[in-house]
Amino acid sequence: MQLDIQALYFDMTPGIEGAITRAAEQHMDRFDHAVKKLTVRVYDTNGLRGGVDKGCRIHSDLGRARALVVEAVDEDLYTAISRAFEKAERATSGRLQRQRRPTDRRLRATIRRGLEPMVAQPLG
């Protein structure tokens, strides 16, 4: 899986990059089979003025033209990063479960049909 990290409107520090990388690695450990590319953007809209304006946006490319975008905003950037990855985990898990359901239902129906007792057909 590819990981793309960028800071918008401020300079990326090693601490912020490390926090994002650790969270992304945990996300990849769980969803590496499904997520093709993870794009993370952290931003501070007000710059030095402060306030509840630091955010983290995560774009997960699930392949086959499927994508998820989640975002979290907080006064503390590290909290925003953590919350965004929690949202990404829930959203990815939910998307993958919804994706599997129809297949699971068809499989169960096929198995049930296969387990029905066979009626002897007359040869003739």
mmCIF file of C-alpha atoms in Angstrom:
data_model
loop_
_atom_site.group_PDB
_atom_site.id
_atom_site.type_symbol
_atom_site.label_atom_id
_atom_site.label_comp_id
_atom_site.label_asym_id
_atom_site.label_seq_id
_atom_site.Cartn_x
_atom_site.Cartn_y
_atom_site.Cartn_z
ATOM 1 C CA MET A 1 0.000 0.000 0.000
ATOM 2 C CA GLN A 2 1.153 3.518 -0.760
ATOM 3 C CA LEU A 3 1.170 6.253 1.884
ATOM 4 C CA ASP A 4 1.129 9.956 0.963
ATOM 5 C CA ILE A 5 1.421 12.487 3.817
ATOM 6 C CA GLN A 6 1.340 16.270 3.378
ATOM 7 C CA ALA A 7 0.882 19.286 5.620
ATOM 8 C CA LEU A 8 -1.129 22.216 4.298
ATOM 9 C CA TYR A 9 -0.571 25.780 5.563
ATOM 10 C CA PHE A 10 2.251 24.845 7.987
ATOM 11 C CA ASP A 11 5.549 22.980 8.081
ATOM 12 C CA MET A 12 5.481 19.265 8.884
ATOM 13 C CA THR A 13 7.409 18.381 12.050
ATOM 14 C CA PRO A 14 9.008 14.984 12.708
ATOM 15 C CA GLY A 15 6.609 14.461 15.628
ATOM 16 C CA ILE A 16 3.509 14.999 13.513
ATOM 17 C CA GLU A 17 4.861 12.864 10.696
ATOM 18 C CA GLY A 18 5.713 10.109 13.189
ATOM 19 C CA ALA A 19 2.208 10.176 14.688
ATOM 20 C CA ILE A 20 0.641 9.904 11.236
ATOM 21 C CA THR A 21 3.014 7.134 10.171
ATOM 22 C CA ARG A 22 2.294 5.068 13.315
ATOM 23 C CA ALA A 23 -1.473 5.465 12.906
ATOM 24 C CA ALA A 24 -1.242 4.641 9.191
ATOM 25 C CA GLU A 25 0.826 1.511 9.894
ATOM 26 C CA GLN A 26 -1.813 0.264 12.346
ATOM 27 C CA HIS A 27 -4.490 0.956 9.741
ATOM 28 C CA MET A 28 -2.445 -0.857 7.092
ATOM 29 C CA ASP A 29 -1.932 -3.867 9.369
ATOM 30 C CA ARG A 30 -5.679 -4.319 9.574
ATOM 31 C CA PHE A 31 -6.742 -3.359 6.050
ATOM 32 C CA ASP A 32 -3.677 -3.933 3.863
ATOM 33 C CA HIS A 33 -5.630 -6.403 1.707
ATOM 34 C CA ALA A 34 -8.237 -3.764 0.849
ATOM 35 C CA VAL A 35 -6.587 -0.334 0.894
ATOM 36 C CA LYS A 36 -4.449 0.418 -2.162
ATOM 37 C CA LYS A 37 -3.402 3.965 -1.259
ATOM 38 C CA LEU A 38 -3.774 6.107 1.841
ATOM 39 C CA THR A 39 -3.536 9.886 1.442
ATOM 40 C CA VAL A 40 -3.299 11.929 4.643
ATOM 41 C CA ARG A 41 -3.544 15.719 4.731
ATOM 42 C CA VAL A 42 -3.106 17.664 7.957
ATOM 43 C CA TYR A 43 -3.907 21.360 8.029
ATOM 44 C CA ASP A 44 -4.255 24.436 10.218
ATOM 45 C CA THR A 45 -6.664 26.906 8.673
ATOM 46 C CA ASN A 46 -5.936 29.811 11.037
ATOM 47 C CA GLY A 47 -2.182 29.380 11.298
ATOM 48 C CA LEU A 48 -0.740 31.160 14.339
ATOM 49 C CA ARG A 49 -4.096 32.595 15.443
ATOM 50 C CA GLY A 50 -5.029 29.259 17.098
ATOM 51 C CA GLY A 51 -8.509 27.915 17.690
ATOM 52 C CA VAL A 52 -10.369 24.747 16.812
ATOM 53 C CA ASP A 53 -9.113 24.574 13.289
ATOM 54 C CA LYS A 54 -6.485 21.868 13.057
ATOM 55 C CA GLY A 55 -7.632 18.958 10.988
ATOM 56 C CA CYS A 56 -6.733 15.665 9.417
ATOM 57 C CA ARG A 57 -8.329 14.374 6.209
ATOM 58 C CA ILE A 58 -7.777 10.764 5.147
ATOM 59 C CA HIS A 59 -8.560 9.492 1.661
ATOM 60 C CA SER A 60 -8.530 5.694 1.365
ATOM 61 C CA ASP A 61 -8.386 4.272 -2.146
ATOM 62 C CA LEU A 62 -10.039 0.841 -2.042
ATOM 63 C CA GLY A 63 -9.491 0.058 -5.723
ATOM 64 C CA ARG A 64 -12.134 -0.471 -8.418
ATOM 65 C CA ALA A 65 -13.091 3.218 -8.259
ATOM 66 C CA ARG A 66 -14.086 2.963 -4.600
ATOM 67 C CA ALA A 67 -12.853 5.466 -2.053
ATOM 68 C CA LEU A 68 -13.534 6.677 1.464
ATOM 69 C CA VAL A 69 -12.853 10.159 2.801
ATOM 70 C CA VAL A 70 -12.976 10.943 6.510
ATOM 71 C CA GLU A 71 -12.026 14.071 8.387
ATOM 72 C CA ALA A 72 -11.601 15.181 11.985
ATOM 73 C CA VAL A 73 -11.030 18.691 13.346
ATOM 74 C CA ASP A 74 -9.811 19.558 16.824
ATOM 75 C CA GLU A 75 -7.859 22.194 18.724
ATOM 76 C CA ASP A 76 -5.042 19.630 19.084
ATOM 77 C CA LEU A 77 -3.654 18.232 15.823
ATOM 78 C CA TYR A 78 -2.628 14.919 17.403
ATOM 79 C CA THR A 79 -6.203 14.394 18.623
ATOM 80 C CA ALA A 80 -7.521 15.219 15.151
ATOM 81 C CA ILE A 81 -5.138 12.647 13.631
ATOM 82 C CA SER A 82 -6.209 9.976 16.108
ATOM 83 C CA ARG A 83 -9.920 10.650 15.584
ATOM 84 C CA ALA A 84 -9.562 10.689 11.811
ATOM 85 C CA PHE A 85 -7.896 7.269 11.828
ATOM 86 C CA GLU A 86 -10.609 5.922 14.181
ATOM 87 C CA LYS A 87 -13.237 7.144 11.702
ATOM 88 C CA ALA A 88 -11.277 5.654 8.802
ATOM 89 C CA GLU A 89 -11.134 2.293 10.567
ATOM 90 C CA ARG A 90 -14.891 2.245 11.220
ATOM 91 C CA ALA A 91 -15.707 3.402 7.684
ATOM 92 C CA THR A 92 -13.367 0.903 6.017
ATOM 93 C CA SER A 93 -14.622 -1.956 8.164
ATOM 94 C CA GLY A 94 -18.245 -1.056 7.436
ATOM 95 C CA ARG A 95 -17.626 -0.728 3.699
ATOM 96 C CA LEU A 96 -15.896 -4.108 3.561
ATOM 97 C CA GLN A 97 -18.697 -5.785 5.539
ATOM 98 C CA ARG A 98 -21.372 -4.326 3.245
ATOM 99 C CA GLN A 99 -19.361 -5.479 0.277
ATOM 100 C CA ARG A 100 -19.210 -9.061 1.561
ATOM 101 C CA ARG A 101 -22.857 -9.460 2.553
ATOM 102 C CA PRO A 102 -24.422 -10.191 -0.862
ATOM 103 C CA THR A 103 -21.713 -12.714 -1.641
ATOM 104 C CA ASP A 104 -22.192 -14.358 1.745
ATOM 105 C CA ARG A 105 -25.959 -14.601 1.190
ATOM 106 C CA ARG A 106 -25.518 -16.139 -2.242
ATOM 107 C CA LEU A 107 -22.978 -18.580 -0.864
ATOM 108 C CA ARG A 108 -25.289 -19.640 1.976
ATOM 109 C CA ALA A 109 -28.166 -20.121 -0.477
ATOM 110 C CA THR A 110 -25.953 -22.241 -2.722
ATOM 111 C CA ILE A 111 -24.842 -24.356 0.214
ATOM 112 C CA ARG A 112 -28.457 -24.844 1.359
ATOM 113 C CA ARG A 113 -29.472 -25.949 -2.126
ATOM 114 C CA GLY A 114 -26.527 -28.326 -2.217
ATOM 115 C CA LEU A 115 -27.506 -29.862 1.124
ATOM 116 C CA GLU A 116 -31.117 -30.561 0.153
ATOM 117 C CA PRO A 117 -31.800 -34.288 -0.152
ATOM 118 C CA MET A 118 -31.573 -35.542 -3.682
ATOM 119 C CA VAL A 119 -34.697 -37.162 -5.105
ATOM 120 C CA ALA A 120 -34.088 -40.265 -7.174
ATOM 121 C CA GLN A 121 -34.940 -39.701 -10.804
ATOM 122 C CA PRO A 122 -36.397 -42.658 -12.710
ATOM 123 C CA LEU A 123 -34.151 -43.980 -15.417
ATOM 124 C CA GLY A 124 -35.967 -44.284 -18.467
#
